[in-house]
mmCIF file of C-alpha atoms and ligand atoms in Angstrom:
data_model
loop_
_atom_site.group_PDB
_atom_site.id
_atom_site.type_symbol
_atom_site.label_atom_id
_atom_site.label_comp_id
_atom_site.label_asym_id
_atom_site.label_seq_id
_atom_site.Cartn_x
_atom_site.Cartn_y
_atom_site.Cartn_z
ATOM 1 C CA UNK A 1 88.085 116.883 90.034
ATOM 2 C CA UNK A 2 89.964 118.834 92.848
ATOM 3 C CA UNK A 3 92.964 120.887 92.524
ATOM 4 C CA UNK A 4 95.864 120.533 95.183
ATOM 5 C CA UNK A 5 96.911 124.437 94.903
ATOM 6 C CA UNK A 6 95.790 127.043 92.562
ATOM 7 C CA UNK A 7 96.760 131.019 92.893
ATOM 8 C CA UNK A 8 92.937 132.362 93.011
ATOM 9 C CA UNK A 9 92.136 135.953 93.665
ATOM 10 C CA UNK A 10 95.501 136.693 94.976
ATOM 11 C CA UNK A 11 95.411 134.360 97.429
ATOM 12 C CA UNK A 12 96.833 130.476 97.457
ATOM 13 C CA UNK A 13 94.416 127.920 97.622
ATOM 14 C CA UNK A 14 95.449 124.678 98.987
ATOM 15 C CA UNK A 15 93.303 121.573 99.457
ATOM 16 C CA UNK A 16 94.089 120.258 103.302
ATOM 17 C CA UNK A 17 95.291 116.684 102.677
ATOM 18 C CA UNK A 18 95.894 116.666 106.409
ATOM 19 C CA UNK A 19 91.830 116.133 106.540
ATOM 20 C CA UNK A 20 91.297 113.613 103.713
ATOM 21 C CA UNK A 21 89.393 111.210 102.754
ATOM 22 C CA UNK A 22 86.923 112.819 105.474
ATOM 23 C CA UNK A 23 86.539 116.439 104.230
ATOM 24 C CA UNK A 24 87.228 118.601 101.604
ATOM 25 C CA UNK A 25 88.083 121.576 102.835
ATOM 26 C CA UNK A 26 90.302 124.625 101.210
ATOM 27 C CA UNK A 27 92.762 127.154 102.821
ATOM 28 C CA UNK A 28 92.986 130.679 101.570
ATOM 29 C CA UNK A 29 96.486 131.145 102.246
ATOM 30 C CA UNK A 30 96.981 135.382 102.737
ATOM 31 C CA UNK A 31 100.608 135.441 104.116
ATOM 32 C CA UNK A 32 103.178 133.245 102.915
ATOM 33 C CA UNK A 33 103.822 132.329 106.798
ATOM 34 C CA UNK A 34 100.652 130.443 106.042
ATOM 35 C CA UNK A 35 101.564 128.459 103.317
ATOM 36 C CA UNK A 36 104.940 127.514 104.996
ATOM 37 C CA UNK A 37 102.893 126.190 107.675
ATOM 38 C CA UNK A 38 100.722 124.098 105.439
ATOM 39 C CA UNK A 39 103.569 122.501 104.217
ATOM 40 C CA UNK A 40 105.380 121.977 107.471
ATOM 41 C CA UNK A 41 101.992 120.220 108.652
ATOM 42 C CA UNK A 42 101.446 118.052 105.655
ATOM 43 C CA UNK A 43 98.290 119.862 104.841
ATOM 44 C CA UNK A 44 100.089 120.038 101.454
ATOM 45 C CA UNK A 45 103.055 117.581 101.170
ATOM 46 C CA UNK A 46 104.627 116.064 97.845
ATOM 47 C CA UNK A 47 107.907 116.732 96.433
ATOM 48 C CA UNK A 48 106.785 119.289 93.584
ATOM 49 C CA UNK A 49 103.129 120.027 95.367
ATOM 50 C CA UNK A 50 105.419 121.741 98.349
ATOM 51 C CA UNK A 51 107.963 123.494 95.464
ATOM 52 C CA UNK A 52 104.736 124.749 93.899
ATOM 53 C CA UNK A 53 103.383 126.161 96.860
ATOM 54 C CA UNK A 54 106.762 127.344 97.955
ATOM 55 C CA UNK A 55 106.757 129.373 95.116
ATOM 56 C CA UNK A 56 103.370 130.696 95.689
ATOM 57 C CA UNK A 57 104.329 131.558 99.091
ATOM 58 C CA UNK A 58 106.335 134.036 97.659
ATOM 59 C CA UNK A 59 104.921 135.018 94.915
ATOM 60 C CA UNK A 60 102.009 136.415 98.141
ATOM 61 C CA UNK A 61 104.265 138.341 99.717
ATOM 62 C CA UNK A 62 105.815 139.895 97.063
ATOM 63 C CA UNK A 63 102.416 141.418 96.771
ATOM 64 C CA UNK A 64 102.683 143.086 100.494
ATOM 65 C CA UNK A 65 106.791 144.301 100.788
ATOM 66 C CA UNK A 66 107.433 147.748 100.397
ATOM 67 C CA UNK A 67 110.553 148.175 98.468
ATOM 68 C CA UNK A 68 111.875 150.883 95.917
ATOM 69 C CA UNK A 69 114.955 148.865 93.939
ATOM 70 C CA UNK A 70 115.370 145.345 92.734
ATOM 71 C CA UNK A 71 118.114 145.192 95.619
ATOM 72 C CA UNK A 72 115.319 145.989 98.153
ATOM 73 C CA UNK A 73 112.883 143.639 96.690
ATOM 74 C CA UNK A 74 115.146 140.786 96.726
ATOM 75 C CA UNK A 75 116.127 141.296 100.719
ATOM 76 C CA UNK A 76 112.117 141.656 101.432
ATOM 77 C CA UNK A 77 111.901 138.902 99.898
ATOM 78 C CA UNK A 78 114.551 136.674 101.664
ATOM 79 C CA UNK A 79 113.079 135.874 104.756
ATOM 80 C CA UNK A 80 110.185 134.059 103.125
ATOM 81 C CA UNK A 81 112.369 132.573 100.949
ATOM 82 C CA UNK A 82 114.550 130.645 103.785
ATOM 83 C CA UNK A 83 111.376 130.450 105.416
ATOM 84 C CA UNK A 84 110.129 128.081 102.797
ATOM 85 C CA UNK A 85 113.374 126.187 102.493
ATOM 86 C CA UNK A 86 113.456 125.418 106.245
ATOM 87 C CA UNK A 87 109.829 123.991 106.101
ATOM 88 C CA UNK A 88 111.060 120.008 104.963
ATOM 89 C CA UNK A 89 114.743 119.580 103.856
ATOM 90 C CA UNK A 90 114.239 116.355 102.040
ATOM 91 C CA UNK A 91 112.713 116.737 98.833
ATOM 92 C CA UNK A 92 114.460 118.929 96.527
ATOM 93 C CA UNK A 93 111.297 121.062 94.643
ATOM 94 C CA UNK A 94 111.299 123.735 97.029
ATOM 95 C CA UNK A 95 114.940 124.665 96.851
ATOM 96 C CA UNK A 96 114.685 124.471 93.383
ATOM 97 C CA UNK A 97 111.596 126.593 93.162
ATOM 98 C CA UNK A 98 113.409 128.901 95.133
ATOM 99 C CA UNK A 99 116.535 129.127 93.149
ATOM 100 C CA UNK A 100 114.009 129.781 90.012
ATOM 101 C CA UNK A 101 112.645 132.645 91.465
ATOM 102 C CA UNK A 102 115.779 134.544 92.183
ATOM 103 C CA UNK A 103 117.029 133.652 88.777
ATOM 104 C CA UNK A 104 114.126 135.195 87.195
ATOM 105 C CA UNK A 105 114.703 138.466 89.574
ATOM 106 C CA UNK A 106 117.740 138.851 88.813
ATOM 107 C CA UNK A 107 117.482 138.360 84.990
ATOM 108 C CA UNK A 108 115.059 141.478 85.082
ATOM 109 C CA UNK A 109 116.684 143.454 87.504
ATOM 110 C CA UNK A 110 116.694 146.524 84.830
ATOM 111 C CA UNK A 111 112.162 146.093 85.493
ATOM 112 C CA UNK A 112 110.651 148.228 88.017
ATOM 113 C CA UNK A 113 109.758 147.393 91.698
ATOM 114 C CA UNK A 114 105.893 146.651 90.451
ATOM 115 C CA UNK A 115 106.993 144.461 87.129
ATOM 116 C CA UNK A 116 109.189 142.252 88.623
ATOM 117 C CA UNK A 117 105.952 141.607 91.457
ATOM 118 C CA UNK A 118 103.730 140.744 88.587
ATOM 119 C CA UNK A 119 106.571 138.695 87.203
ATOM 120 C CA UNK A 120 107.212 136.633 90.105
ATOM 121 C CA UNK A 121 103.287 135.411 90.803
ATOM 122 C CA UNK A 122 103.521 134.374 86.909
ATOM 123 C CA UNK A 123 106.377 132.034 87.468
ATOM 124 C CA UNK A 124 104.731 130.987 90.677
ATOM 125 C CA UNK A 125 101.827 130.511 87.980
ATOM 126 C CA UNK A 126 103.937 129.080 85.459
ATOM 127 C CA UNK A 127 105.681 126.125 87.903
ATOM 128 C CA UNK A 128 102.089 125.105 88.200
ATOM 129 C CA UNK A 129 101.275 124.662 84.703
ATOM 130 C CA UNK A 130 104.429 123.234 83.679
ATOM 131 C CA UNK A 131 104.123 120.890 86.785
ATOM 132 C CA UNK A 132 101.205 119.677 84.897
ATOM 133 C CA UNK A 133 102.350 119.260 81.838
ATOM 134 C CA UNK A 134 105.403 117.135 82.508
ATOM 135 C CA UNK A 135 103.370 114.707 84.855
ATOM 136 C CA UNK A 136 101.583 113.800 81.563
ATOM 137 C CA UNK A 137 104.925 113.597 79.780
ATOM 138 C CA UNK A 138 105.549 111.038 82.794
ATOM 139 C CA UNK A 139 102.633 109.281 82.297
ATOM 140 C CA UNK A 140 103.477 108.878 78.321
ATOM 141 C CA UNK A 141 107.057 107.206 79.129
ATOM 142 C CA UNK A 142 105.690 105.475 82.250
ATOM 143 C CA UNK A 143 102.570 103.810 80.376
ATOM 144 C CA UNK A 144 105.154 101.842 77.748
ATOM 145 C CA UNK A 145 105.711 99.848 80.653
ATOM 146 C CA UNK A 146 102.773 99.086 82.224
ATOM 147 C CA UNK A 147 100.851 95.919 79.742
ATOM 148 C CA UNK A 148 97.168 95.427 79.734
ATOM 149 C CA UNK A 149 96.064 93.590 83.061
ATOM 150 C CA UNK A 150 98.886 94.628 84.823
ATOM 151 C CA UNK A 151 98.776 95.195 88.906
ATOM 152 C CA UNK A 152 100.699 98.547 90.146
ATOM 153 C CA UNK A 153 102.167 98.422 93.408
ATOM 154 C CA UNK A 154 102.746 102.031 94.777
ATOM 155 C CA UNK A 155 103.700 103.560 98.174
ATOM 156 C CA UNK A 156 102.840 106.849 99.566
ATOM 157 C CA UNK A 157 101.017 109.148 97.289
ATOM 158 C CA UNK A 158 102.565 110.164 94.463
ATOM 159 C CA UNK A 159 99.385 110.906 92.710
ATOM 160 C CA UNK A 160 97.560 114.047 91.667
ATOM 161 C CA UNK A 161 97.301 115.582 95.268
ATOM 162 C CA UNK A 162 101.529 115.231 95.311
ATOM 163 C CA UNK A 163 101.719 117.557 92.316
ATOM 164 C CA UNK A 164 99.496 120.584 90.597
ATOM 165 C CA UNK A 165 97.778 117.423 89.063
ATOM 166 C CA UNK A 166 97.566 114.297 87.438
ATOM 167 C CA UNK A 167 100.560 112.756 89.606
ATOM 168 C CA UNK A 168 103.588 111.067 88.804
ATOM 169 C CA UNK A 169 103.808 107.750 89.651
ATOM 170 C CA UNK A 170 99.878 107.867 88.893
ATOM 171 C CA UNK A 171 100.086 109.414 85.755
ATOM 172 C CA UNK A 172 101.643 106.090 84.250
ATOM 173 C CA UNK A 173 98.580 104.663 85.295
ATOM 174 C CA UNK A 174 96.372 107.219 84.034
ATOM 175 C CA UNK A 175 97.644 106.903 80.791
ATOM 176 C CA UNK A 176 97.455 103.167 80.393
ATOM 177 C CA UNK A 177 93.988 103.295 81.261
ATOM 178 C CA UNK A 178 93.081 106.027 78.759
ATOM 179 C CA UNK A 179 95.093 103.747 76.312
ATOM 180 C CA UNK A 180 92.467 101.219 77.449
ATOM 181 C CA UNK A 181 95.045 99.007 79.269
ATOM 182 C CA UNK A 182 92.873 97.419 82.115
ATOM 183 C CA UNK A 183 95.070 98.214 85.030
ATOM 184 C CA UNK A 184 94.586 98.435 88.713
ATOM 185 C CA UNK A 185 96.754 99.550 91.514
ATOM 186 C CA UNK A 186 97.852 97.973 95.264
ATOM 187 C CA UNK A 187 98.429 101.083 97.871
ATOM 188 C CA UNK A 188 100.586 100.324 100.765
ATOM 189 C CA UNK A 189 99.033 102.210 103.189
ATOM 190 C CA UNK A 190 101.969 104.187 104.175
ATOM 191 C CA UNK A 191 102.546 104.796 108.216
ATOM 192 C CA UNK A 192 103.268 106.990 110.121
ATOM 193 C CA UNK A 193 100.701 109.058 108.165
ATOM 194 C CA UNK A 194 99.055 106.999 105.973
ATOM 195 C CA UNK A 195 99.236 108.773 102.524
ATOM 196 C CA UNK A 196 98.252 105.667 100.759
ATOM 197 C CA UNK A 197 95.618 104.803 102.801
ATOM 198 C CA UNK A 198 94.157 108.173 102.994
ATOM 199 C CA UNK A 199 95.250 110.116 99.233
ATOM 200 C CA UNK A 200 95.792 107.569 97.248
ATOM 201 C CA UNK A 201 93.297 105.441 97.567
ATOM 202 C CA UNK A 202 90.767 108.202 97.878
ATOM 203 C CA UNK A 203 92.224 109.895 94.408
ATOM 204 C CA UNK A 204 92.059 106.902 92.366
ATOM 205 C CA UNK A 205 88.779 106.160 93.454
ATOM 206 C CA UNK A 206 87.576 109.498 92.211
ATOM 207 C CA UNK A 207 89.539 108.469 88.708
ATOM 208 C CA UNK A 208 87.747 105.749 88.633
ATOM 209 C CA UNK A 209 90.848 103.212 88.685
ATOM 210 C CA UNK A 210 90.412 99.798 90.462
ATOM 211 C CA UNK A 211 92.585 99.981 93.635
ATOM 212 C CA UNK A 212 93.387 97.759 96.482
ATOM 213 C CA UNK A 213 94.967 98.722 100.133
ATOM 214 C CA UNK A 214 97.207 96.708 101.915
ATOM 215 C CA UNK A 215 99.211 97.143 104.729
ATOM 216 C CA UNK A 216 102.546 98.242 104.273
ATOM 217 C CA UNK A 217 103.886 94.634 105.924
ATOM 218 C CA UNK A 218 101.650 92.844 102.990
ATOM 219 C CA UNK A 219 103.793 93.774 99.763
ATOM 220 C CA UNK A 220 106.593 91.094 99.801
ATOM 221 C CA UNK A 221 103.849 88.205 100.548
ATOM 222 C CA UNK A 222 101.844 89.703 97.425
ATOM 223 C CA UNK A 223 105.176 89.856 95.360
ATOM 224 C CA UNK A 224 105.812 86.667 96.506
ATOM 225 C CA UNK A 225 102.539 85.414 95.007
ATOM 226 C CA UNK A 226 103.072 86.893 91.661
ATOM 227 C CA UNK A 227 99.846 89.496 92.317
ATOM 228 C CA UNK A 228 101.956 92.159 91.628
ATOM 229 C CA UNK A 229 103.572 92.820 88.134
ATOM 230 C CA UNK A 230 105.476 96.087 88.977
ATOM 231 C CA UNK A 231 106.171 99.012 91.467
ATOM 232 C CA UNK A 232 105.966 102.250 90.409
ATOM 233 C CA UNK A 233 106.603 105.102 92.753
ATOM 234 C CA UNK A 234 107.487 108.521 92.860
ATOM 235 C CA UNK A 235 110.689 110.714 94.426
ATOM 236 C CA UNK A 236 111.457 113.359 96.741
ATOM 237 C CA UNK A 237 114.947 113.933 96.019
ATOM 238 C CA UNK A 238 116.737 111.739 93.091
ATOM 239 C CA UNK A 239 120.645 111.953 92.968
ATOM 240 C CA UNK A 240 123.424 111.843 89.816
ATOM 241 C CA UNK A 241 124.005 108.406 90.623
ATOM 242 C CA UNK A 242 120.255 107.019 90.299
ATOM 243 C CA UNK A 243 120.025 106.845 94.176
ATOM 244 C CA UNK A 244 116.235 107.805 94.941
ATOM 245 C CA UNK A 245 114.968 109.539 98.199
ATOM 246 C CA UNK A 246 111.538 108.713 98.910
ATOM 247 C CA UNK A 247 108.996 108.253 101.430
ATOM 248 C CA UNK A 248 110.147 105.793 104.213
ATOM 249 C CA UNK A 249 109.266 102.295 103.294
ATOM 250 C CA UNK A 250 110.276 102.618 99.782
ATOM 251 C CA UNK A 251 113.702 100.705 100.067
ATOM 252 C CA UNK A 252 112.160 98.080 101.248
ATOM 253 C CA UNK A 253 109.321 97.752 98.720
ATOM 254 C CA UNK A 254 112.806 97.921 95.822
ATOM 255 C CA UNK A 255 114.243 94.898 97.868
ATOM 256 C CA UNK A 256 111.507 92.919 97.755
ATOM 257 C CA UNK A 257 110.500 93.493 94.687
ATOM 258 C CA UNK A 258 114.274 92.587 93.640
ATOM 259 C CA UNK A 259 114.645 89.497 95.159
ATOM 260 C CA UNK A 260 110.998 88.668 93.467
ATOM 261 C CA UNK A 261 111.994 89.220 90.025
ATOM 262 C CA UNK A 262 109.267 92.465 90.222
ATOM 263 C CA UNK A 263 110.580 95.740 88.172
ATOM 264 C CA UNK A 264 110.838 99.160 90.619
ATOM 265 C CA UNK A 265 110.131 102.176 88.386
ATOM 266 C CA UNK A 266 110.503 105.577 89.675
ATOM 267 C CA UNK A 267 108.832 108.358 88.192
ATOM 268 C CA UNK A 268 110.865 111.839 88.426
ATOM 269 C CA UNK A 269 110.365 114.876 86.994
ATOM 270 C CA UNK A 270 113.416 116.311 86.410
ATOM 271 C CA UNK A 271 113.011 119.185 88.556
ATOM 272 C CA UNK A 272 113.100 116.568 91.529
ATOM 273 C CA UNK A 273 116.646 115.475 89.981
ATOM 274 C CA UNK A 274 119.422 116.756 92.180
ATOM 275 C CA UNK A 275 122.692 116.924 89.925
ATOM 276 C CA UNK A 276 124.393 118.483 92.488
ATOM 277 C CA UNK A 277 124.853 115.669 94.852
ATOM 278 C CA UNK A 278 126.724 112.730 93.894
ATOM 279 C CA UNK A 279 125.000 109.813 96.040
ATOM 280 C CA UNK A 280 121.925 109.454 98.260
ATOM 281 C CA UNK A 281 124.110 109.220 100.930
ATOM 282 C CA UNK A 282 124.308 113.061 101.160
ATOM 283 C CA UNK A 283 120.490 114.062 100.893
ATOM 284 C CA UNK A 284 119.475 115.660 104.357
ATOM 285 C CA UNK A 285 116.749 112.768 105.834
ATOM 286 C CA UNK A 286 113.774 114.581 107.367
ATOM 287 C CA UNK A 287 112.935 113.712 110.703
ATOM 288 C CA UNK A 288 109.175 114.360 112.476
ATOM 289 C CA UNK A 289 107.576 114.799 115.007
ATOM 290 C CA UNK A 290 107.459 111.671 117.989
ATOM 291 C CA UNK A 291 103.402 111.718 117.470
ATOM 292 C CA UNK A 292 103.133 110.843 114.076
ATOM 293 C CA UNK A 293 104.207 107.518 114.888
ATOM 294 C CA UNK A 294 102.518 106.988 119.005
ATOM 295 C CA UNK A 295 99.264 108.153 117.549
ATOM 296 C CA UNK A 296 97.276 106.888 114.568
ATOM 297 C CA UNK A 297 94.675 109.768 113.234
ATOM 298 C CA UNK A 298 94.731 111.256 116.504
ATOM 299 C CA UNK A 299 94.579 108.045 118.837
ATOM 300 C CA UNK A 300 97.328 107.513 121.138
ATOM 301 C CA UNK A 301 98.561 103.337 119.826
ATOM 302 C CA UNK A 302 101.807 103.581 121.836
ATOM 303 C CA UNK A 303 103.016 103.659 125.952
ATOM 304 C CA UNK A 304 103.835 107.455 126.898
ATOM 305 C CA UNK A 305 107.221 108.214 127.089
ATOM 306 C CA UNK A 306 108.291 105.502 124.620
ATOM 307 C CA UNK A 307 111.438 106.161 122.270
ATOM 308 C CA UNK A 308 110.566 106.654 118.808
ATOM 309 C CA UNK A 309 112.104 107.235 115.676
ATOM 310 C CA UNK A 310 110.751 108.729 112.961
ATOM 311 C CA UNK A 311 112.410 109.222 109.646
ATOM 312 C CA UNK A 312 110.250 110.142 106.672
ATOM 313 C CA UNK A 313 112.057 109.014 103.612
ATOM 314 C CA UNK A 314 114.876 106.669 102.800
ATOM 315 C CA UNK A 315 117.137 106.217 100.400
ATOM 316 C CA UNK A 316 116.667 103.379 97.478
ATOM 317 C CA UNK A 317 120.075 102.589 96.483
ATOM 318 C CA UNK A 318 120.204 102.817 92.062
ATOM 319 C CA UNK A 319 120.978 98.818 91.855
ATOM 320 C CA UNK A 320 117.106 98.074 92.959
ATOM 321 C CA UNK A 321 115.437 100.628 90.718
ATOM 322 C CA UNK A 322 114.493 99.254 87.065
ATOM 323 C CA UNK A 323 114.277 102.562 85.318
ATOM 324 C CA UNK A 324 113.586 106.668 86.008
ATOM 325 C CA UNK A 325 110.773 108.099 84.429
ATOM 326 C CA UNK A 326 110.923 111.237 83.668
ATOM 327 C CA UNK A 327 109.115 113.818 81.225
ATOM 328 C CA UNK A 328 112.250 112.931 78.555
ATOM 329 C CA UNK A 329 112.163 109.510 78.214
ATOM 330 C CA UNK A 330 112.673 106.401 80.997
ATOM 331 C CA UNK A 331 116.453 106.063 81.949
ATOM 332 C CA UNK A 332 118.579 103.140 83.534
ATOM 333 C CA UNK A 333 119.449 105.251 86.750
ATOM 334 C CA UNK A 334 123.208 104.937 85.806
ATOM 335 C CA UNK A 335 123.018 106.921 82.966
ATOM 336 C CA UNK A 336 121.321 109.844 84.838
ATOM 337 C CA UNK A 337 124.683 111.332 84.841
ATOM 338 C CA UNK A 338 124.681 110.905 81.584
ATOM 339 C CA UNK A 339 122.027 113.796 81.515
ATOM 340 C CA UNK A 340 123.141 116.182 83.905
ATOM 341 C CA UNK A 341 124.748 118.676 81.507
ATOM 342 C CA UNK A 342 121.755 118.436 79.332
ATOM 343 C CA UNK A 343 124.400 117.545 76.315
ATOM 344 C CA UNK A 344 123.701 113.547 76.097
ATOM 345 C CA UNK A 345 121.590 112.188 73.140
ATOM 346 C CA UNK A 346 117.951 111.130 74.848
ATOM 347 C CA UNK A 347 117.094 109.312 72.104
ATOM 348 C CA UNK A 348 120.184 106.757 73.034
ATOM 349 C CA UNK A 349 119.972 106.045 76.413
ATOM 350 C CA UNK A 350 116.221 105.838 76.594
ATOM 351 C CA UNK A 351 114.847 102.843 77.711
ATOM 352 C CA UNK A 352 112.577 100.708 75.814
ATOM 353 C CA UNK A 353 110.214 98.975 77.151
HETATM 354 O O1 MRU B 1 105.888 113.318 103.327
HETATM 355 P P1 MRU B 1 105.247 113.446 101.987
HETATM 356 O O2 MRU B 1 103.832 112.996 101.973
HETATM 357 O O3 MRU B 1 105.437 114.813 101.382
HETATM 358 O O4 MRU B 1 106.048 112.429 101.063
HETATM 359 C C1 MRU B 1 105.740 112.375 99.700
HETATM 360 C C2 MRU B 1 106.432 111.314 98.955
HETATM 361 O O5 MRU B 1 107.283 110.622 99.457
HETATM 362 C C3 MRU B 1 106.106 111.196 97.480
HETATM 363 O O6 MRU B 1 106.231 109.883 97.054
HETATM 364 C C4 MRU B 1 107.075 112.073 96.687
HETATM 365 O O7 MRU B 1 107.058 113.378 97.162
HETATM 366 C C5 MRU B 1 106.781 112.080 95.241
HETATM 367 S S1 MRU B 1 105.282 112.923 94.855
HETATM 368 C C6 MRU B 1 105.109 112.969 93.189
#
């Protein structure tokens, strides 16, 4: 199987999505200016994919600054650090990333220059393992509600290339396979850039999990036929009120599947959970460039000069989504407030399935 981003040889290797299904190619990422640019091109995208290679980023050029105090390390530092935050203001990961690697500097401030170096590419490291290890915590909760012979509608790619593996969304599905649920997924396609169409279909394939595309304009007929027994998706940026940023076209996959009776799980780790922010009305809305929507893989599909706009994630409001599913259990999104201060008893509001 492939890996979306692994720290090799001092370097950070990152699988270019931007090329898939076509080629596999790798970038050895040398300068962290690199690895912001992957991420600002989509050649890695995914809420905690970019926070892990965020971190990364860093974690290279801590190797290169010259500095002789922690005071000096941290300013070298900043301007890759705001860098990386600047590269897509949507999803929360990199921020978050961020704000673990000053906390870590500045809990071993007393370390020398060359420790605290060595200490940063381990948490860069260690966001990568533990990345891994709650997506399968994901896929435990997540897999209680999937039943054997169950159809998974899912929209952009929220699968194994998203994260440092296994996925999110996709995990559920993983792990009601191995349970040896037989379960198969629907990917909406996904425009502007076709995630579905491109990742997901192309991941699951290699899994070995029966999936179907569709066009994103097909899901509410399918609901509407009773082809598809749930939606399970994944988050960019997930708010204390249950309001869930996502890749655009997600809202309207939750209203349909609402008004057909269809349950809308999100899967979250809970390092994409903003507590900060009390409503999805405040989470900065990326917007890209003009030709990811005139072109398709290249091809101009639109009159030059046309008006275009192109958001890349909306906002689900809580009242369509079913449950979160995160590595602690699956939550009614009104109690995620509930869990902010880390005091509430998990064992009560978790979900059932
Ligand atoms: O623009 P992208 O491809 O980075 O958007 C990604 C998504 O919207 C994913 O669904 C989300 O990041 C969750 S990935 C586990």
């Amino acid at each position: 199987m492939f890996k979306s981003i692994e720290w090799a040889d001092d370097r950070v290797r990152i699988l270019d999505q931007s090329r898939l299904p076509h080629d596999l190619t790798y970038i050895e990422c040398t300068d962290y200016r690199m690895v912001a640019d992957a991420i600002r091109t989509l050649k890695i995208r995914g809420a905690p994919a970019i926070g892990i290679a965020a971190a990364m980023g860093v974690a290279l050029h801590a190797q290169h600054v010259k500095a002789a105090s922690f005071e000096e390390l941290l300013d070298a530092l900043s301007p890759a650090i705001d860098e990386m935050i600047s590269t897509r203001p949507t999803a929360v990961n990199i921020r978050w990333a961020m704000e673990r690697l000053k906390t870590l500097l500045k809990k071993n401030r007393h370390h020398g220059v060359d420790a605290l170096k060595r200490l940063i590419v381990e948490e860069a490291r260690s966001i990568l393992a533990e990345d891994i290890a709650v997506n399968r915590a994901i896929g435990k909760w997540g897999a209680e509600f999937i039943r054997d012979g169950a159809t998974v509608l899912t929209h952009c790619n929220a699968g194994a290339l998203a994260t440092g593996g296994y996925g999110t969304a996709t995990a559920a599905v993983l792990v009601a396979r191995e349970q040896g649920k037989d379960v198969q997924v629907i990917a909406d396609e996904t425009r502007p850039v076709l995630q579905g169409a491109r990742l997901t279909t192309w991941e699951l394939m290699q899994a070995g999990v029966p999936v179907t595309l569709i066009t994103d304009n097909s899901a509410g007929a399918l609901m509407r036929k009773g082809v598809i027994d749930l939606c399970m998706v994944g988050t960019d940026r997930t708010v204390r009120n249950g309001d869930v940023a996502n890749k655009i076209g997600t809202y309207s996959v939750a209203v349909l599947a609402r008004e057909n009776g269809v349950p809308f799980y999100v899967a979250a780790p809970f390092s994409s959970i903003d507590f900060s922010l009390a409503s999805g009305d405040e989470i900065p809305i990326e917007e890209r460039p003009a030709d990811e929507v005139t072109h398709i893989c290249g091809c101009r599909i639109a009159p030059e000069g046309v008006r275009v706009v192109n958001m890349a994630f909306d906002i689900t409001p809580a009242k369509y989504v079913t449950a979160i599913i995160t590595e602690k259990g699956a939550f009614r999104p009104e109690d995620l407030e509930k869990l902010a201060d880390g005091g509430a008893n998990l064992s009560e509001l978790r979900l059932k399935s």
